[in-house]
Coordinates of C-alpha atoms in Angstrom, one line a residue:
M1 CA 12.5 32.6 -2.0
A2 CA 14.5 32.2 -5.2
D3 CA 17.7 31.9 -3.2
R4 CA 16.5 29.0 -1.2
E5 CA 17.6 25.5 -2.2
N6 CA 15.0 22.9 -3.1
V7 CA 14.7 19.6 -1.3
I8 CA 12.5 17.5 -3.6
V9 CA 10.7 14.3 -2.7
V10 CA 9.3 12.3 -5.6
G11 CA 6.4 10.0 -4.8
G12 CA 3.2 10.4 -2.8
G13 CA 3.0 6.9 -1.3
A14 CA 3.9 5.7 2.2
A15 CA 7.6 6.5 2.0
G16 CA 7.4 9.8 0.2
T17 CA 4.6 11.3 2.3
S18 CA 6.3 10.2 5.5
I19 CA 9.6 11.7 4.5
A20 CA 8.0 14.9 3.4
R21 CA 6.0 15.3 6.6
Q22 CA 9.1 14.7 8.8
L23 CA 11.2 17.1 6.7
S24 CA 8.6 19.8 7.1
T25 CA 9.4 19.8 10.8
M26 CA 13.2 19.5 10.4
L27 CA 14.2 21.9 7.6
N28 CA 15.2 25.5 8.1
H29 CA 12.6 27.1 5.9
T30 CA 14.5 30.3 5.6
K31 CA 17.1 28.4 3.6
H32 CA 15.2 25.5 1.9
N33 CA 12.0 24.9 0.1
L34 CA 10.4 21.5 0.5
I35 CA 8.6 20.1 -2.5
L36 CA 6.7 16.8 -2.9
V37 CA 6.0 15.7 -6.5
S38 CA 3.1 13.2 -6.7
S39 CA 0.9 12.0 -9.5
R40 CA -2.1 12.5 -7.2
D41 CA -3.1 15.0 -4.5
Y42 CA -4.0 12.1 -2.2
L43 CA -2.4 8.9 -0.9
I44 CA -3.9 5.5 -1.7
Y45 CA -3.9 3.5 1.5
Y46 CA -3.4 0.1 0.1
P47 CA -3.8 -1.9 3.3
S48 CA -7.5 -1.0 3.3
L49 CA -8.0 -1.4 -0.4
I50 CA -8.7 -5.2 -0.7
R51 CA -11.7 -5.1 1.7
T52 CA -13.0 -1.9 0.1
L53 CA -12.9 -3.5 -3.3
V54 CA -14.8 -6.6 -2.3
E55 CA -17.2 -5.3 0.3
R56 CA -20.9 -5.4 -0.7
D57 CA -21.7 -2.4 1.5
P58 CA -19.6 -0.1 3.7
P59 CA -19.2 -2.2 6.8
I60 CA -19.8 -0.2 10.0
R61 CA -17.4 -2.3 12.0
S62 CA -14.4 -1.3 9.8
I63 CA -15.0 2.4 10.2
L64 CA -15.5 2.7 13.9
P65 CA -12.7 2.6 16.5
P66 CA -11.8 -0.9 17.8
D67 CA -13.6 -0.3 21.1
F68 CA -17.0 0.2 19.4
T69 CA -17.7 -3.3 18.1
N70 CA -21.1 -3.8 19.7
V71 CA -23.0 -1.6 17.2
T72 CA -26.5 -2.0 16.0
P73 CA -26.1 -1.0 12.4
L74 CA -28.4 1.0 10.1
Y75 CA -28.3 -2.0 7.8
S76 CA -26.7 -5.4 7.7
A77 CA -23.3 -5.2 6.0
R78 CA -23.8 -8.8 4.8
N79 CA -27.2 -8.7 3.2
G80 CA -28.1 -5.0 3.0
E81 CA -31.3 -5.5 5.0
S82 CA -32.4 -2.3 6.8
T83 CA -33.2 -2.3 10.5
N84 CA -35.5 -0.1 12.5
A85 CA -32.6 1.7 14.0
T86 CA -32.3 5.3 13.2
S87 CA -28.7 5.7 14.5
P88 CA -25.9 3.4 15.7
T89 CA -26.3 2.3 19.4
I90 CA -23.6 0.9 21.6
D91 CA -24.0 -1.6 24.4
G92 CA -21.4 -1.5 27.1
G93 CA -22.2 1.1 29.8
E94 CA -22.0 4.7 30.4
D95 CA -18.2 4.9 30.1
N96 CA -18.4 4.4 26.4
K97 CA -17.7 7.5 24.2
A98 CA -20.0 8.3 21.4
P99 CA -19.0 6.7 18.1
R100 CA -17.8 8.6 15.1
P101 CA -20.5 9.2 12.4
V102 CA -21.5 6.4 10.1
Y103 CA -20.2 7.3 6.6
G104 CA -22.3 7.0 3.5
D105 CA -21.1 4.9 0.6
E106 CA -19.3 7.7 -1.3
E107 CA -17.4 8.8 1.8
Y108 CA -16.6 5.3 2.9
L109 CA -15.1 4.4 -0.5
G110 CA -12.9 7.5 -0.4
R111 CA -11.6 7.2 3.1
G112 CA -8.6 5.1 2.0
L113 CA -7.8 7.9 -0.5
I114 CA -6.2 10.3 2.0
P115 CA -5.9 14.0 1.0
L116 CA -2.4 15.5 1.2
N117 CA -3.5 19.1 1.9
H118 CA -2.6 18.7 5.6
L119 CA 0.7 16.9 5.1
F120 CA 3.2 19.6 5.8
D121 CA 3.6 20.6 9.4
G122 CA 2.7 24.3 9.7
G123 CA 2.3 24.5 5.9
H124 CA 6.0 24.3 5.4
G125 CA 6.0 22.6 2.1
K126 CA 4.5 22.5 -1.4
L127 CA 2.7 19.7 -3.3
I128 CA 3.1 19.6 -7.0
V129 CA 0.8 17.2 -8.8
G130 CA 2.7 15.8 -11.8
K131 CA 4.9 13.0 -13.0
V132 CA 8.7 13.1 -13.4
A133 CA 9.8 12.4 -17.0
S134 CA 13.6 12.8 -16.4
I135 CA 16.3 13.6 -13.9
V136 CA 19.5 15.5 -14.6
D137 CA 22.5 15.3 -12.2
E138 CA 24.5 18.5 -12.5
G139 CA 27.3 17.6 -10.1
A140 CA 28.2 18.4 -6.5
H141 CA 25.4 20.9 -5.9
G142 CA 22.4 19.0 -7.3
G143 CA 20.5 19.0 -10.6
H144 CA 17.0 19.3 -11.9
I145 CA 14.0 17.2 -12.7
T146 CA 11.6 17.7 -15.7
L147 CA 7.9 16.8 -15.3
E148 CA 5.8 15.4 -18.1
D149 CA 4.2 18.8 -18.7
G150 CA 7.7 20.4 -19.2
T151 CA 8.1 22.0 -15.8
E152 CA 11.7 22.1 -14.6
L153 CA 12.5 22.0 -10.9
T154 CA 16.1 22.4 -9.5
W155 CA 17.1 20.2 -6.6
S156 CA 19.8 20.4 -4.0
V157 CA 18.8 17.1 -2.4
L158 CA 16.5 14.6 -4.2
V159 CA 14.6 11.7 -2.6
L160 CA 13.1 9.1 -4.9
A161 CA 10.2 7.1 -3.5
P162 CA 7.9 6.5 -6.5
G163 CA 6.6 3.1 -5.3
S164 CA 5.2 0.5 -7.6
T165 CA 2.7 0.2 -10.4
W166 CA -0.1 -2.3 -10.2
E167 CA -2.5 -4.2 -12.4
G168 CA -6.1 -5.3 -12.3
P169 CA -8.2 -4.0 -9.4
F170 CA -5.2 -2.5 -7.7
A171 CA -4.3 -0.3 -10.7
L172 CA -6.2 2.8 -9.5
P173 CA -6.3 5.6 -12.1
E174 CA -4.3 8.7 -11.6
G175 CA -6.3 11.9 -11.5
P176 CA -9.3 13.0 -9.4
K177 CA -10.3 11.0 -6.5
E178 CA -13.7 10.4 -8.1
D179 CA -12.0 8.4 -10.8
C180 CA -10.6 6.0 -8.2
I181 CA -14.0 5.6 -6.6
D182 CA -15.6 4.8 -9.9
H183 CA -12.8 2.2 -10.5
I184 CA -13.5 0.6 -7.1
R185 CA -17.3 0.5 -7.8
K186 CA -16.6 -1.2 -11.2
W187 CA -14.5 -3.9 -9.6
R188 CA -17.1 -4.4 -6.8
N189 CA -19.6 -5.1 -9.5
K190 CA -17.3 -7.5 -11.2
F191 CA -16.8 -9.5 -8.0
K192 CA -20.5 -9.4 -7.3
R193 CA -21.4 -10.7 -10.8
A194 CA -18.7 -13.3 -11.2
R195 CA -19.3 -17.0 -10.3
N196 CA -15.9 -18.5 -10.9
I197 CA -13.0 -16.3 -9.9
V198 CA -9.4 -17.2 -10.6
I199 CA -6.6 -15.2 -8.8
G200 CA -3.1 -15.3 -10.2
G201 CA -0.8 -15.3 -7.2
A202 CA -1.0 -16.5 -3.6
G203 CA 1.2 -14.0 -1.9
A204 CA -0.3 -11.6 0.7
I205 CA -2.5 -9.8 -1.8
G206 CA -3.9 -13.0 -3.4
I207 CA -4.6 -14.6 -0.1
E208 CA -6.4 -11.6 1.4
L209 CA -8.4 -11.1 -1.8
A210 CA -9.4 -14.7 -2.1
T211 CA -10.5 -15.0 1.6
E212 CA -12.3 -11.7 1.6
I213 CA -14.3 -12.8 -1.5
K214 CA -15.1 -16.1 0.0
D215 CA -16.1 -14.6 3.3
R216 CA -18.6 -12.3 1.6
Y217 CA -19.7 -14.6 -1.3
P218 CA -19.4 -18.1 0.0
E219 CA -21.4 -19.4 -2.9
K220 CA -18.7 -18.4 -5.4
D221 CA -15.9 -20.7 -6.6
V222 CA -12.5 -19.1 -5.9
T223 CA -9.1 -20.6 -7.2
L224 CA -5.6 -19.4 -6.3
V225 CA -2.8 -20.2 -8.8
H226 CA 0.7 -19.8 -7.3
G227 CA 4.2 -20.4 -8.6
Q228 CA 5.5 -22.2 -5.5
D229 CA 4.5 -25.3 -3.6
L230 CA 2.8 -23.3 -0.8
P231 CA 1.3 -19.9 -0.3
M232 CA 3.6 -16.8 0.1
N233 CA 7.4 -17.3 -0.6
D234 CA 10.5 -18.9 0.9
F235 CA 11.2 -15.8 3.0
Y236 CA 8.6 -17.3 5.5
P237 CA 9.0 -20.6 7.3
Q238 CA 7.3 -23.7 5.9
K239 CA 5.3 -24.3 9.0
W240 CA 3.5 -20.9 8.7
R241 CA 3.0 -21.3 5.0
K242 CA 1.5 -24.8 5.6
L243 CA -0.8 -23.2 8.2
L244 CA -1.9 -20.6 5.7
H245 CA -2.6 -23.4 3.1
D246 CA -4.8 -25.2 5.6
R247 CA -6.7 -22.1 6.5
I248 CA -7.3 -21.3 2.9
R249 CA -8.5 -24.8 2.0
K250 CA -10.8 -24.7 5.1
L251 CA -12.6 -21.8 3.5
Q252 CA -13.2 -24.0 0.4
I253 CA -10.8 -22.0 -1.8
K254 CA -9.1 -24.2 -4.4
T255 CA -5.3 -24.0 -4.8
I256 CA -3.1 -24.9 -7.7
Y257 CA 0.7 -24.7 -6.9
N258 CA 3.9 -24.8 -8.9
D259 CA 2.0 -23.2 -11.8
G260 CA 1.2 -19.7 -13.0
I261 CA -0.9 -17.6 -15.4
D262 CA 1.2 -15.8 -17.9
E263 CA -1.5 -14.3 -20.1
L264 CA -4.2 -12.3 -18.5
K265 CA -6.7 -13.4 -21.1
V266 CA -10.1 -15.2 -20.6
E267 CA -11.4 -16.9 -23.7
Y268 CA -14.7 -18.8 -23.8
N269 CA -15.0 -18.4 -20.0
A270 CA -11.7 -20.2 -19.4
V271 CA -8.0 -19.5 -18.8
T272 CA -5.0 -21.8 -19.4
T273 CA -2.2 -22.0 -16.9
R274 CA 1.5 -22.1 -17.7
N275 CA 1.4 -25.9 -17.2
G276 CA -1.5 -26.3 -19.6
E277 CA -4.4 -26.7 -17.1
T278 CA -7.7 -25.2 -18.2
L279 CA -9.7 -23.4 -15.5
L280 CA -13.3 -22.3 -15.8
T281 CA -13.6 -18.6 -15.0
D282 CA -15.6 -15.5 -15.7
L283 CA -13.2 -13.2 -13.8
L284 CA -9.4 -13.5 -13.8
V285 CA -7.7 -11.3 -11.2
P286 CA -3.9 -10.7 -11.2
A287 CA -2.4 -10.6 -7.7
R288 CA 1.3 -10.9 -8.7
G289 CA 2.4 -7.8 -6.7
G290 CA 3.6 -4.5 -8.0
K291 CA 6.2 -3.5 -10.6
M292 CA 8.8 -1.1 -9.4
N293 CA 8.2 2.4 -10.9
T294 CA 11.7 3.1 -11.8
D295 CA 11.7 3.7 -15.6
F296 CA 12.2 7.5 -15.3
I297 CA 15.1 6.9 -12.9
K298 CA 17.0 5.4 -15.9
T299 CA 17.4 8.9 -17.3
L300 CA 20.1 9.5 -14.7
G301 CA 22.4 7.2 -16.8
E302 CA 23.7 3.7 -16.9
N303 CA 24.3 1.6 -13.8
V304 CA 21.8 3.5 -11.5
L305 CA 19.6 0.4 -11.4
W306 CA 20.3 -3.2 -10.8
S307 CA 19.3 -5.7 -13.5
N308 CA 16.0 -6.4 -11.7
G309 CA 15.0 -2.7 -11.9
C310 CA 15.8 -1.7 -8.2
V311 CA 17.7 1.4 -7.4
R312 CA 21.4 0.8 -6.4
I313 CA 21.9 2.3 -2.9
N314 CA 24.3 2.1 0.0
P315 CA 23.4 1.4 3.7
V316 CA 22.3 5.0 4.3
F317 CA 20.0 4.7 1.2
Q318 CA 22.0 7.2 -0.9
M319 CA 22.4 6.2 -4.6
I320 CA 25.7 4.6 -5.1
Y321 CA 27.1 7.3 -7.4
N322 CA 25.5 10.4 -5.9
K323 CA 25.3 11.2 -2.2
R324 CA 22.7 13.9 -2.8
I325 CA 20.1 11.5 -4.1
Y326 CA 18.3 9.1 -1.8
A327 CA 15.8 6.3 -2.6
A328 CA 13.2 4.6 -0.4
G329 CA 10.3 2.2 -0.4
D330 CA 9.5 -0.4 -3.0
V331 CA 12.2 0.7 -5.5
I332 CA 15.2 -0.2 -3.4
E333 CA 17.1 -3.5 -3.3
W334 CA 17.3 -4.9 0.2
E335 CA 17.0 -8.3 1.8
E336 CA 13.5 -7.8 3.2
Q337 CA 9.9 -8.0 2.0
K338 CA 8.4 -4.9 0.5
Q339 CA 5.7 -3.6 2.8
Y340 CA 3.9 -0.4 3.8
V341 CA 5.4 -0.5 7.3
K342 CA 8.9 -1.0 5.9
A343 CA 8.6 2.2 3.8
L344 CA 7.8 4.1 7.0
T345 CA 10.9 2.8 8.6
H346 CA 13.0 3.9 5.6
A347 CA 11.4 7.3 5.9
D348 CA 12.5 8.0 9.4
M349 CA 16.1 7.2 8.6
I350 CA 16.2 9.1 5.3
A351 CA 14.7 12.3 6.8
R352 CA 17.6 12.4 9.3
N353 CA 20.2 11.7 6.6
V354 CA 18.8 14.4 4.4
I355 CA 19.5 16.9 7.2
D356 CA 23.0 15.6 7.5
T357 CA 23.5 16.1 3.7
I358 CA 22.2 19.7 3.9
K359 CA 24.6 20.4 6.7
R360 CA 27.4 19.2 4.4
E361 CA 28.0 16.3 6.7
D362 CA 28.3 12.6 6.0
A363 CA 25.0 10.7 6.4
T364 CA 25.4 8.6 9.5
H365 CA 22.1 6.9 10.0
I366 CA 22.5 3.4 8.7
Y367 CA 19.6 1.0 7.9
R368 CA 20.1 -2.3 9.6
G369 CA 16.9 -3.9 8.3
S370 CA 13.7 -4.7 10.0
K371 CA 12.2 -7.7 11.7
E372 CA 9.7 -9.4 9.3
T373 CA 6.1 -8.9 10.5
I374 CA 3.1 -9.8 8.4
S375 CA -0.5 -9.9 9.4
L376 CA -3.1 -11.2 7.0
T377 CA -6.8 -11.0 7.2
L378 CA -8.6 -14.2 6.2
G379 CA -12.1 -12.7 6.1
E380 CA -14.1 -10.8 8.7
G381 CA -12.7 -11.4 12.2
K382 CA -10.2 -14.0 11.0
G383 CA -6.5 -13.8 10.3
A384 CA -2.9 -15.1 10.7
T385 CA 0.2 -13.2 11.9
Y386 CA 3.9 -14.0 11.7
F387 CA 6.7 -12.2 13.6
S388 CA 10.3 -13.2 12.8
H389 CA 11.3 -12.3 16.4
L390 CA 13.0 -15.0 18.5
W391 CA 12.2 -18.4 17.0
G392 CA 9.4 -17.0 14.9
L393 CA 6.1 -16.2 16.5
Q394 CA 2.7 -17.1 15.1
F395 CA -0.7 -15.7 16.1
G396 CA -4.3 -16.4 15.0
D397 CA -7.7 -14.7 14.6
S398 CA -8.0 -12.7 17.8
F399 CA -4.5 -11.2 17.8
T400 CA -4.5 -10.5 14.1
T401 CA -7.9 -8.7 14.2
S402 CA -6.7 -6.6 17.1
Y403 CA -3.3 -5.9 15.6
K404 CA -4.7 -4.9 12.2
A405 CA -7.4 -2.7 13.8
R406 CA -4.6 -0.8 15.6
Y407 CA -1.8 -0.6 13.0
A408 CA -3.5 -1.0 9.7
D409 CA -6.6 1.1 10.4
V410 CA -7.4 3.7 7.8
D411 CA -8.2 6.3 10.4
Y412 CA -4.8 5.8 12.0
A413 CA -3.2 6.4 8.6
R414 CA -5.2 9.5 8.1
R415 CA -4.0 11.0 11.4
Q416 CA -0.4 10.2 10.4
L417 CA -0.9 12.5 7.4
G418 CA -2.4 15.3 9.4
V419 CA -6.0 14.6 8.6
E420 CA -8.1 14.8 11.8
D421 CA -11.7 13.6 11.3

């Protein structure tokens, strides 16, 4: 065991877990140990988090497979009124399979917090819960990392996929899963009690949050404050951004463009924007996106990061100055939008390149980018999707609902991490 070289993956998010799972099937385990270092023993599945934060009750529709939509619930997800039903029933004929169990509130809240105890194929890997404090490069054969508790781990190949840090409702605490569930409950209560909600940022997160709130609480005033002249950013065509604006306004959500909120401080039930506009609010929610979690990577030395904090990499995602260190996910600099699905694409390429490196061969799998695809929910059963393929394809409610149910479903994500339930 001591003679085996360590392949270490840092980060338990989308990129890190996918890389670790693939490597567990590819490495020669008589020669290499596979180690995943993560600050949690579970993955936070962010695509499902917004609805979970806002939902009044666990919605049965969102925890059953897409084919089981004709369900008589135990209660109404909208008003909490109980029914006389003792179990879910399905209309649609004898060919229907029985639905999966209806989860209680505690279990529903935790389904997007996916345990990593089944991550490694055949058990070929080790999870260490901790945070990296520093990285040392010792030359051609690797180096070592030091965790915050003082533990040192040597590495032959190192993969950095630490993801982003978040704020507001998306800043889930590190530690036991129960702490995250408590955090979600607290924010649910904040959304429930608030009357005037101001959201700083009208990117994907801000739009989905605003529309989910308005869908469940139509009586509340919701305002989006955004730094550009339309929702999202210039990466997307004006036509689609204008469509999003129209859909948002149709839901009676107020929009303030070319402005921002610099201080996340509410005084006397009001907040002042960058341009000096005063907005009445009893809940201010930041939705400005994540901050790259790269501070510990600076310990490798100067020039490992670009000025914006991204890791400097080449087209095979090796760090510029060391071919035994790879980076993936949110922390890299690439001409594309940062998304969960992009991290999975990075992972597939990096896993193969790590094997090349172990074989003392040049990494040959080059990243050529991904087509831009974004699918936004705009409340229950509503949404908008954009594909950059061809001339740019746009789709509405029906397609978006079906697409999200298939590719952004929490049960699908759980299966990808080896959790079968």
